[in-house]
Amino acid sequence: MYNANKWLTLSLLLLLIPKVSFGIDQPPFVCGLSNGYPPYQFKSIEGETLGIDAQLLTLIFNQADLQVTFVQDDWVNILSFLSFTKQLDCVGGMEVTKERQERFDFTSPIYFRKIAIFTLENNSSVNSLTDLMGKKLSGDMHSSIEQKLKHENLRQQIRVVHSLTKSDAMKRLISGEVDAMIAPLAVGQYLAKVNGVKIKIILTSDYLSPVAIAVKKGNTQLLNQLERSIQTLKDNNKIELIKQQWL
């Protein structure tokens, strides 16, 4: 009788213990990526998510024992989804700027990249930044170089237009619709090679731009989970190994 009561009491106590939910039991987090920003984030012809940022996100979430799925769209739409809807939990591979920090919370930088303004090599009318005055430049909203143009009082004298993707910006550059474009150096070089054109660099950023994962403002739980994962992967040099596969 004593043993029966003992096991009954133990069973009741076990029922009162809250269940622990591990990452594998959680619904996948949804992270946004651009569909035309190679080699960092893009789609294959078959629609597969590819690029440095896609690989790094998968690695970081796996390290945190969390599941992740991707939504890809034009970059402007991806930013809007994270800002104004519940469709996304995070955006990968985002350049950290002061303006964006007002809208999102960021992990520490995962890596750094050089941003550049470039044009076609055979464009003899554009050889310096001042040559772009009165001309069209395809750029990113709130990019570090666009901020540099403002600081040098050139932003109002250069017509900055925003393309849906960097692939689209390159097509506009080749067709002559724009005179130059802003992009990470690796993106410009990649797209030039894919499109069979040669480019020349007009300006590079004064410093390497930090790139991180952005989450919704106030989502400290996810931010902290990702941060711990990033630090572990940095210590193991796994992030650098993935970069070296692409660059």
PDB file of C-alpha atoms in Angstrom:
ATOM      1  CA  MET A   1       0.000   0.000   0.000  1.00  0.00           C
ATOM      2  CA  TYR A   2       2.889   2.327   0.861  1.00  0.00           C
ATOM      3  CA  ASN A   3       4.513   1.781  -2.546  1.00  0.00           C
ATOM      4  CA  ALA A   4       1.227   2.386  -4.368  1.00  0.00           C
ATOM      5  CA  ASN A   5       0.721   5.725  -2.595  1.00  0.00           C
ATOM      6  CA  LYS A   6       4.352   6.656  -3.249  1.00  0.00           C
ATOM      7  CA  TRP A   7       4.081   6.124  -7.018  1.00  0.00           C
ATOM      8  CA  LEU A   8       0.692   7.893  -7.164  1.00  0.00           C
ATOM      9  CA  THR A   9       2.176  10.942  -5.428  1.00  0.00           C
ATOM     10  CA  LEU A  10       5.191  10.912  -7.761  1.00  0.00           C
ATOM     11  CA  SER A  11       2.937  10.688 -10.843  1.00  0.00           C
ATOM     12  CA  LEU A  12       0.884  13.665  -9.700  1.00  0.00           C
ATOM     13  CA  LEU A  13       4.033  15.711  -9.106  1.00  0.00           C
ATOM     14  CA  LEU A  14       5.320  14.913 -12.604  1.00  0.00           C
ATOM     15  CA  LEU A  15       2.061  16.138 -14.103  1.00  0.00           C
ATOM     16  CA  LEU A  16       2.545  19.481 -12.358  1.00  0.00           C
ATOM     17  CA  ILE A  17       6.043  20.029 -13.769  1.00  0.00           C
ATOM     18  CA  PRO A  18       5.808  22.369 -16.814  1.00  0.00           C
ATOM     19  CA  LYS A  19       6.881  20.875 -20.107  1.00  0.00           C
ATOM     20  CA  VAL A  20      10.109  22.236 -21.519  1.00  0.00           C
ATOM     21  CA  SER A  21       9.811  23.279 -25.153  1.00  0.00           C
ATOM     22  CA  PHE A  22      13.042  22.769 -27.065  1.00  0.00           C
ATOM     23  CA  GLY A  23      13.868  24.484 -30.342  1.00  0.00           C
ATOM     24  CA  ILE A  24      12.910  21.402 -32.370  1.00  0.00           C
ATOM     25  CA  ASP A  25       9.300  21.651 -31.056  1.00  0.00           C
ATOM     26  CA  GLN A  26       8.916  25.300 -31.947  1.00  0.00           C
ATOM     27  CA  PRO A  27       7.469  26.431 -35.266  1.00  0.00           C
ATOM     28  CA  PRO A  28      10.249  27.590 -37.612  1.00  0.00           C
ATOM     29  CA  PHE A  29      11.330  31.192 -37.466  1.00  0.00           C
ATOM     30  CA  VAL A  30      10.885  33.029 -40.758  1.00  0.00           C
ATOM     31  CA  CYS A  31      13.789  35.076 -42.037  1.00  0.00           C
ATOM     32  CA  GLY A  32      13.745  37.383 -45.052  1.00  0.00           C
ATOM     33  CA  LEU A  33      16.354  37.557 -47.791  1.00  0.00           C
ATOM     34  CA  SER A  34      16.648  39.430 -51.065  1.00  0.00           C
ATOM     35  CA  ASN A  35      16.132  37.449 -54.240  1.00  0.00           C
ATOM     36  CA  GLY A  36      18.739  39.330 -56.297  1.00  0.00           C
ATOM     37  CA  TYR A  37      21.842  40.158 -54.252  1.00  0.00           C
ATOM     38  CA  PRO A  38      24.480  37.607 -55.299  1.00  0.00           C
ATOM     39  CA  PRO A  39      26.747  36.194 -53.959  1.00  0.00           C
ATOM     40  CA  TYR A  40      25.224  37.129 -50.591  1.00  0.00           C
ATOM     41  CA  GLN A  41      21.544  36.248 -51.102  1.00  0.00           C
ATOM     42  CA  PHE A  42      19.778  35.196 -54.274  1.00  0.00           C
ATOM     43  CA  LYS A  43      17.695  32.504 -55.970  1.00  0.00           C
ATOM     44  CA  SER A  44      18.878  29.837 -58.382  1.00  0.00           C
ATOM     45  CA  ILE A  45      17.058  29.325 -61.677  1.00  0.00           C
ATOM     46  CA  GLU A  46      15.213  26.484 -59.952  1.00  0.00           C
ATOM     47  CA  GLY A  47      14.095  28.817 -57.141  1.00  0.00           C
ATOM     48  CA  GLU A  48      16.531  27.512 -54.511  1.00  0.00           C
ATOM     49  CA  THR A  49      17.708  29.956 -51.831  1.00  0.00           C
ATOM     50  CA  LEU A  50      21.453  30.483 -52.228  1.00  0.00           C
ATOM     51  CA  GLY A  51      24.279  32.717 -51.036  1.00  0.00           C
ATOM     52  CA  ILE A  52      26.576  33.504 -48.133  1.00  0.00           C
ATOM     53  CA  ASP A  53      23.803  34.944 -45.968  1.00  0.00           C
ATOM     54  CA  ALA A  54      21.466  31.991 -46.555  1.00  0.00           C
ATOM     55  CA  GLN A  55      24.206  29.561 -45.556  1.00  0.00           C
ATOM     56  CA  LEU A  56      25.194  31.598 -42.520  1.00  0.00           C
ATOM     57  CA  LEU A  57      21.592  31.925 -41.311  1.00  0.00           C
ATOM     58  CA  THR A  58      21.099  28.171 -41.564  1.00  0.00           C
ATOM     59  CA  LEU A  59      24.320  27.585 -39.630  1.00  0.00           C
ATOM     60  CA  ILE A  60      23.481  30.163 -36.935  1.00  0.00           C
ATOM     61  CA  PHE A  61      19.943  28.862 -36.351  1.00  0.00           C
ATOM     62  CA  ASN A  62      21.152  25.246 -36.290  1.00  0.00           C
ATOM     63  CA  GLN A  63      23.781  26.179 -33.704  1.00  0.00           C
ATOM     64  CA  ALA A  64      20.994  27.712 -31.594  1.00  0.00           C
ATOM     65  CA  ASP A  65      18.895  24.550 -32.040  1.00  0.00           C
ATOM     66  CA  LEU A  66      16.218  26.576 -33.838  1.00  0.00           C
ATOM     67  CA  GLN A  67      14.481  25.931 -37.127  1.00  0.00           C
ATOM     68  CA  VAL A  68      14.379  28.582 -39.852  1.00  0.00           C
ATOM     69  CA  THR A  69      12.643  29.022 -43.176  1.00  0.00           C
ATOM     70  CA  PHE A  70      13.254  31.742 -45.751  1.00  0.00           C
ATOM     71  CA  VAL A  71      11.040  34.244 -47.531  1.00  0.00           C
ATOM     72  CA  GLN A  72      12.658  35.942 -50.527  1.00  0.00           C
ATOM     73  CA  ASP A  73      11.438  39.107 -52.200  1.00  0.00           C
ATOM     74  CA  ASP A  74      12.689  42.477 -53.408  1.00  0.00           C
ATOM     75  CA  TRP A  75      14.798  44.120 -50.702  1.00  0.00           C
ATOM     76  CA  VAL A  76      12.400  47.057 -50.135  1.00  0.00           C
ATOM     77  CA  ASN A  77       9.554  44.593 -49.562  1.00  0.00           C
ATOM     78  CA  ILE A  78      11.641  42.503 -47.175  1.00  0.00           C
ATOM     79  CA  LEU A  79      12.347  45.572 -45.028  1.00  0.00           C
ATOM     80  CA  SER A  80       8.642  46.466 -45.024  1.00  0.00           C
ATOM     81  CA  PHE A  81       7.643  42.932 -44.029  1.00  0.00           C
ATOM     82  CA  LEU A  82       9.899  43.078 -40.964  1.00  0.00           C
ATOM     83  CA  SER A  83       8.821  46.619 -40.043  1.00  0.00           C
ATOM     84  CA  PHE A  84       5.072  46.469 -40.524  1.00  0.00           C
ATOM     85  CA  THR A  85       3.874  42.841 -40.599  1.00  0.00           C
ATOM     86  CA  LYS A  86       4.164  39.606 -38.623  1.00  0.00           C
ATOM     87  CA  GLN A  87       5.355  37.755 -41.714  1.00  0.00           C
ATOM     88  CA  LEU A  88       9.038  37.864 -40.718  1.00  0.00           C
ATOM     89  CA  ASP A  89      10.962  37.316 -37.504  1.00  0.00           C
ATOM     90  CA  CYS A  90      14.269  38.504 -38.891  1.00  0.00           C
ATOM     91  CA  VAL A  91      16.202  39.616 -41.978  1.00  0.00           C
ATOM     92  CA  GLY A  92      19.624  38.236 -42.769  1.00  0.00           C
ATOM     93  CA  GLY A  93      22.688  39.964 -44.153  1.00  0.00           C
ATOM     94  CA  MET A  94      21.586  43.537 -43.446  1.00  0.00           C
ATOM     95  CA  GLU A  95      24.092  46.383 -43.479  1.00  0.00           C
ATOM     96  CA  VAL A  96      23.905  48.129 -40.098  1.00  0.00           C
ATOM     97  CA  THR A  97      23.331  51.884 -40.343  1.00  0.00           C
ATOM     98  CA  LYS A  98      22.142  54.487 -37.865  1.00  0.00           C
ATOM     99  CA  GLU A  99      18.797  54.863 -39.669  1.00  0.00           C
ATOM    100  CA  ARG A 100      18.158  51.127 -39.653  1.00  0.00           C
ATOM    101  CA  GLN A 101      19.050  50.835 -35.968  1.00  0.00           C
ATOM    102  CA  GLU A 102      16.106  53.125 -35.269  1.00  0.00           C
ATOM    103  CA  ARG A 103      13.793  50.585 -36.938  1.00  0.00           C
ATOM    104  CA  PHE A 104      15.320  47.217 -35.969  1.00  0.00           C
ATOM    105  CA  ASP A 105      17.450  45.505 -33.343  1.00  0.00           C
ATOM    106  CA  PHE A 106      20.682  43.943 -34.625  1.00  0.00           C
ATOM    107  CA  THR A 107      23.000  41.172 -33.580  1.00  0.00           C
ATOM    108  CA  SER A 108      26.686  41.986 -33.400  1.00  0.00           C
ATOM    109  CA  PRO A 109      28.271  42.064 -36.885  1.00  0.00           C
ATOM    110  CA  ILE A 110      28.648  38.644 -38.484  1.00  0.00           C
ATOM    111  CA  TYR A 111      31.107  39.959 -41.059  1.00  0.00           C
ATOM    112  CA  PHE A 112      32.076  43.174 -42.860  1.00  0.00           C
ATOM    113  CA  ARG A 113      31.956  44.141 -46.535  1.00  0.00           C
ATOM    114  CA  LYS A 114      33.274  46.918 -48.734  1.00  0.00           C
ATOM    115  CA  ILE A 115      30.653  49.077 -50.479  1.00  0.00           C
ATOM    116  CA  ALA A 116      31.429  50.756 -53.811  1.00  0.00           C
ATOM    117  CA  ILE A 117      30.075  53.006 -56.535  1.00  0.00           C
ATOM    118  CA  PHE A 118      30.932  51.704 -59.976  1.00  0.00           C
ATOM    119  CA  THR A 119      30.038  52.184 -63.612  1.00  0.00           C
ATOM    120  CA  LEU A 120      30.784  50.395 -66.865  1.00  0.00           C
ATOM    121  CA  GLU A 121      34.433  50.421 -67.839  1.00  0.00           C
ATOM    122  CA  ASN A 122      33.653  51.944 -71.253  1.00  0.00           C
ATOM    123  CA  ASN A 123      31.716  54.884 -69.732  1.00  0.00           C
ATOM    124  CA  SER A 124      34.229  57.682 -70.375  1.00  0.00           C
ATOM    125  CA  SER A 125      31.902  60.380 -68.990  1.00  0.00           C
ATOM    126  CA  VAL A 126      32.041  59.073 -65.416  1.00  0.00           C
ATOM    127  CA  ASN A 127      35.443  58.775 -63.759  1.00  0.00           C
ATOM    128  CA  SER A 128      34.890  60.426 -60.388  1.00  0.00           C
ATOM    129  CA  LEU A 129      32.151  61.174 -57.896  1.00  0.00           C
ATOM    130  CA  THR A 130      31.699  64.734 -59.156  1.00  0.00           C
ATOM    131  CA  ASP A 131      31.113  63.359 -62.673  1.00  0.00           C
ATOM    132  CA  LEU A 132      27.857  61.905 -61.335  1.00  0.00           C
ATOM    133  CA  MET A 133      26.382  65.342 -60.634  1.00  0.00           C
ATOM    134  CA  GLY A 134      23.200  65.618 -62.668  1.00  0.00           C
ATOM    135  CA  LYS A 135      23.258  61.897 -63.467  1.00  0.00           C
ATOM    136  CA  LYS A 136      21.369  58.838 -62.200  1.00  0.00           C
ATOM    137  CA  LEU A 137      22.789  56.540 -59.549  1.00  0.00           C
ATOM    138  CA  SER A 138      21.097  53.298 -58.500  1.00  0.00           C
ATOM    139  CA  GLY A 139      21.452  52.973 -54.733  1.00  0.00           C
ATOM    140  CA  ASP A 140      20.151  51.470 -51.515  1.00  0.00           C
ATOM    141  CA  MET A 141      17.968  53.405 -49.123  1.00  0.00           C
ATOM    142  CA  HIS A 142      20.037  54.251 -46.012  1.00  0.00           C
ATOM    143  CA  SER A 143      23.241  52.657 -47.351  1.00  0.00           C
ATOM    144  CA  SER A 144      26.544  53.919 -45.921  1.00  0.00           C
ATOM    145  CA  ILE A 145      27.652  55.436 -49.235  1.00  0.00           C
ATOM    146  CA  GLU A 146      24.355  57.255 -49.700  1.00  0.00           C
ATOM    147  CA  GLN A 147      24.955  58.791 -46.276  1.00  0.00           C
ATOM    148  CA  LYS A 148      28.440  59.791 -47.439  1.00  0.00           C
ATOM    149  CA  LEU A 149      26.900  61.615 -50.411  1.00  0.00           C
ATOM    150  CA  LYS A 150      24.690  63.563 -48.002  1.00  0.00           C
ATOM    151  CA  HIS A 151      27.626  64.509 -45.804  1.00  0.00           C
ATOM    152  CA  GLU A 152      29.545  65.801 -48.811  1.00  0.00           C
ATOM    153  CA  ASN A 153      26.490  67.788 -50.021  1.00  0.00           C
ATOM    154  CA  LEU A 154      26.299  65.759 -53.221  1.00  0.00           C
ATOM    155  CA  ARG A 155      23.077  63.860 -52.491  1.00  0.00           C
ATOM    156  CA  GLN A 156      20.852  66.631 -53.883  1.00  0.00           C
ATOM    157  CA  GLN A 157      22.975  66.955 -57.023  1.00  0.00           C
ATOM    158  CA  ILE A 158      22.892  63.279 -57.931  1.00  0.00           C
ATOM    159  CA  ARG A 159      19.599  61.596 -58.715  1.00  0.00           C
ATOM    160  CA  VAL A 160      19.555  58.428 -56.616  1.00  0.00           C
ATOM    161  CA  VAL A 161      17.025  55.851 -57.820  1.00  0.00           C
ATOM    162  CA  HIS A 162      16.226  52.631 -55.975  1.00  0.00           C
ATOM    163  CA  SER A 163      16.161  49.388 -57.950  1.00  0.00           C
ATOM    164  CA  LEU A 164      14.226  46.342 -56.796  1.00  0.00           C
ATOM    165  CA  THR A 165      17.336  44.132 -56.734  1.00  0.00           C
ATOM    166  CA  LYS A 166      21.039  44.490 -57.490  1.00  0.00           C
ATOM    167  CA  SER A 167      20.506  42.240 -60.501  1.00  0.00           C
ATOM    168  CA  ASP A 168      17.920  44.720 -61.739  1.00  0.00           C
ATOM    169  CA  ALA A 169      20.302  47.620 -61.017  1.00  0.00           C
ATOM    170  CA  MET A 170      23.010  45.969 -63.119  1.00  0.00           C
ATOM    171  CA  LYS A 171      20.573  45.523 -66.011  1.00  0.00           C
ATOM    172  CA  ARG A 172      19.665  49.214 -65.786  1.00  0.00           C
ATOM    173  CA  LEU A 173      23.360  50.120 -65.761  1.00  0.00           C
ATOM    174  CA  ILE A 174      24.057  48.008 -68.844  1.00  0.00           C
ATOM    175  CA  SER A 175      21.053  49.472 -70.699  1.00  0.00           C
ATOM    176  CA  GLY A 176      22.107  53.038 -69.852  1.00  0.00           C
ATOM    177  CA  GLU A 177      19.040  53.743 -67.735  1.00  0.00           C
ATOM    178  CA  VAL A 178      21.377  54.662 -64.849  1.00  0.00           C
ATOM    179  CA  ASP A 179      24.940  55.937 -65.037  1.00  0.00           C
ATOM    180  CA  ALA A 180      26.349  54.140 -61.996  1.00  0.00           C
ATOM    181  CA  MET A 181      25.255  51.932 -59.108  1.00  0.00           C
ATOM    182  CA  ILE A 182      25.984  51.377 -55.431  1.00  0.00           C
ATOM    183  CA  ALA A 183      26.614  47.812 -54.277  1.00  0.00           C
ATOM    184  CA  PRO A 184      28.976  45.751 -52.177  1.00  0.00           C
ATOM    185  CA  LEU A 185      32.169  45.289 -54.155  1.00  0.00           C
ATOM    186  CA  ALA A 186      31.678  41.516 -54.311  1.00  0.00           C
ATOM    187  CA  VAL A 187      28.132  41.964 -55.674  1.00  0.00           C
ATOM    188  CA  GLY A 188      29.281  44.305 -58.452  1.00  0.00           C
ATOM    189  CA  GLN A 189      32.109  41.981 -59.448  1.00  0.00           C
ATOM    190  CA  TYR A 190      29.829  38.936 -59.383  1.00  0.00           C
ATOM    191  CA  LEU A 191      27.094  40.549 -61.500  1.00  0.00           C
ATOM    192  CA  ALA A 192      29.611  41.990 -63.970  1.00  0.00           C
ATOM    193  CA  LYS A 193      31.035  38.523 -64.525  1.00  0.00           C
ATOM    194  CA  VAL A 194      27.594  36.912 -64.901  1.00  0.00           C
ATOM    195  CA  ASN A 195      26.532  39.584 -67.423  1.00  0.00           C
ATOM    196  CA  GLY A 196      29.816  39.559 -69.335  1.00  0.00           C
ATOM    197  CA  VAL A 197      30.662  43.237 -68.784  1.00  0.00           C
ATOM    198  CA  LYS A 198      33.609  45.082 -67.265  1.00  0.00           C
ATOM    199  CA  ILE A 199      33.216  47.684 -64.540  1.00  0.00           C
ATOM    200  CA  LYS A 200      35.363  50.399 -62.985  1.00  0.00           C
ATOM    201  CA  ILE A 201      35.265  51.598 -59.407  1.00  0.00           C
ATOM    202  CA  ILE A 202      34.407  55.276 -58.844  1.00  0.00           C
ATOM    203  CA  LEU A 203      34.443  55.249 -55.049  1.00  0.00           C
ATOM    204  CA  THR A 204      34.710  52.756 -52.213  1.00  0.00           C
ATOM    205  CA  SER A 205      33.465  53.283 -48.677  1.00  0.00           C
ATOM    206  CA  ASP A 206      35.932  54.664 -46.147  1.00  0.00           C
ATOM    207  CA  TYR A 207      35.365  51.690 -43.883  1.00  0.00           C
ATOM    208  CA  LEU A 208      34.048  48.148 -44.025  1.00  0.00           C
ATOM    209  CA  SER A 209      30.293  48.091 -43.442  1.00  0.00           C
ATOM    210  CA  PRO A 210      29.092  45.813 -40.609  1.00  0.00           C
ATOM    211  CA  VAL A 211      26.577  43.164 -41.638  1.00  0.00           C
ATOM    212  CA  ALA A 212      24.259  41.510 -39.109  1.00  0.00           C
ATOM    213  CA  ILE A 213      20.884  39.857 -38.568  1.00  0.00           C
ATOM    214  CA  ALA A 214      18.017  42.284 -37.928  1.00  0.00           C
ATOM    215  CA  VAL A 215      15.059  41.346 -35.725  1.00  0.00           C
ATOM    216  CA  LYS A 216      11.919  43.208 -34.763  1.00  0.00           C
ATOM    217  CA  LYS A 217      12.416  45.949 -32.180  1.00  0.00           C
ATOM    218  CA  GLY A 218      12.137  44.484 -28.703  1.00  0.00           C
ATOM    219  CA  ASN A 219      12.558  40.810 -29.624  1.00  0.00           C
ATOM    220  CA  THR A 220      15.388  40.329 -27.146  1.00  0.00           C
ATOM    221  CA  GLN A 221      14.747  36.588 -26.720  1.00  0.00           C
ATOM    222  CA  LEU A 222      15.505  35.774 -30.355  1.00  0.00           C
ATOM    223  CA  LEU A 223      18.286  38.365 -30.471  1.00  0.00           C
ATOM    224  CA  ASN A 224      20.067  36.802 -27.488  1.00  0.00           C
ATOM    225  CA  GLN A 225      19.704  33.280 -28.861  1.00  0.00           C
ATOM    226  CA  LEU A 226      21.213  34.318 -32.187  1.00  0.00           C
ATOM    227  CA  GLU A 227      23.968  36.314 -30.483  1.00  0.00           C
ATOM    228  CA  ARG A 228      25.147  33.325 -28.444  1.00  0.00           C
ATOM    229  CA  SER A 229      25.133  31.189 -31.569  1.00  0.00           C
ATOM    230  CA  ILE A 230      27.116  33.765 -33.579  1.00  0.00           C
ATOM    231  CA  GLN A 231      29.795  34.060 -30.898  1.00  0.00           C
ATOM    232  CA  THR A 232      30.223  30.289 -30.725  1.00  0.00           C
ATOM    233  CA  LEU A 233      30.556  30.024 -34.511  1.00  0.00           C
ATOM    234  CA  LYS A 234      33.041  32.897 -34.614  1.00  0.00           C
ATOM    235  CA  ASP A 235      35.146  31.172 -31.964  1.00  0.00           C
ATOM    236  CA  ASN A 236      35.122  27.992 -34.064  1.00  0.00           C
ATOM    237  CA  ASN A 237      36.006  29.952 -37.255  1.00  0.00           C
ATOM    238  CA  LYS A 238      32.994  28.433 -39.048  1.00  0.00           C
ATOM    239  CA  ILE A 239      31.644  31.775 -40.270  1.00  0.00           C
ATOM    240  CA  GLU A 240      34.954  32.626 -41.933  1.00  0.00           C
ATOM    241  CA  LEU A 241      35.063  29.213 -43.637  1.00  0.00           C
ATOM    242  CA  ILE A 242      31.668  29.822 -45.291  1.00  0.00           C
ATOM    243  CA  LYS A 243      32.754  33.283 -46.484  1.00  0.00           C
ATOM    244  CA  GLN A 244      35.854  31.771 -48.044  1.00  0.00           C
ATOM    245  CA  GLN A 245      33.704  29.347 -50.049  1.00  0.00           C
ATOM    246  CA  TRP A 246      32.041  32.270 -51.856  1.00  0.00           C
ATOM    247  CA  LEU A 247      34.529  35.142 -51.925  1.00  0.00           C
TER     248      LEU A 247
END
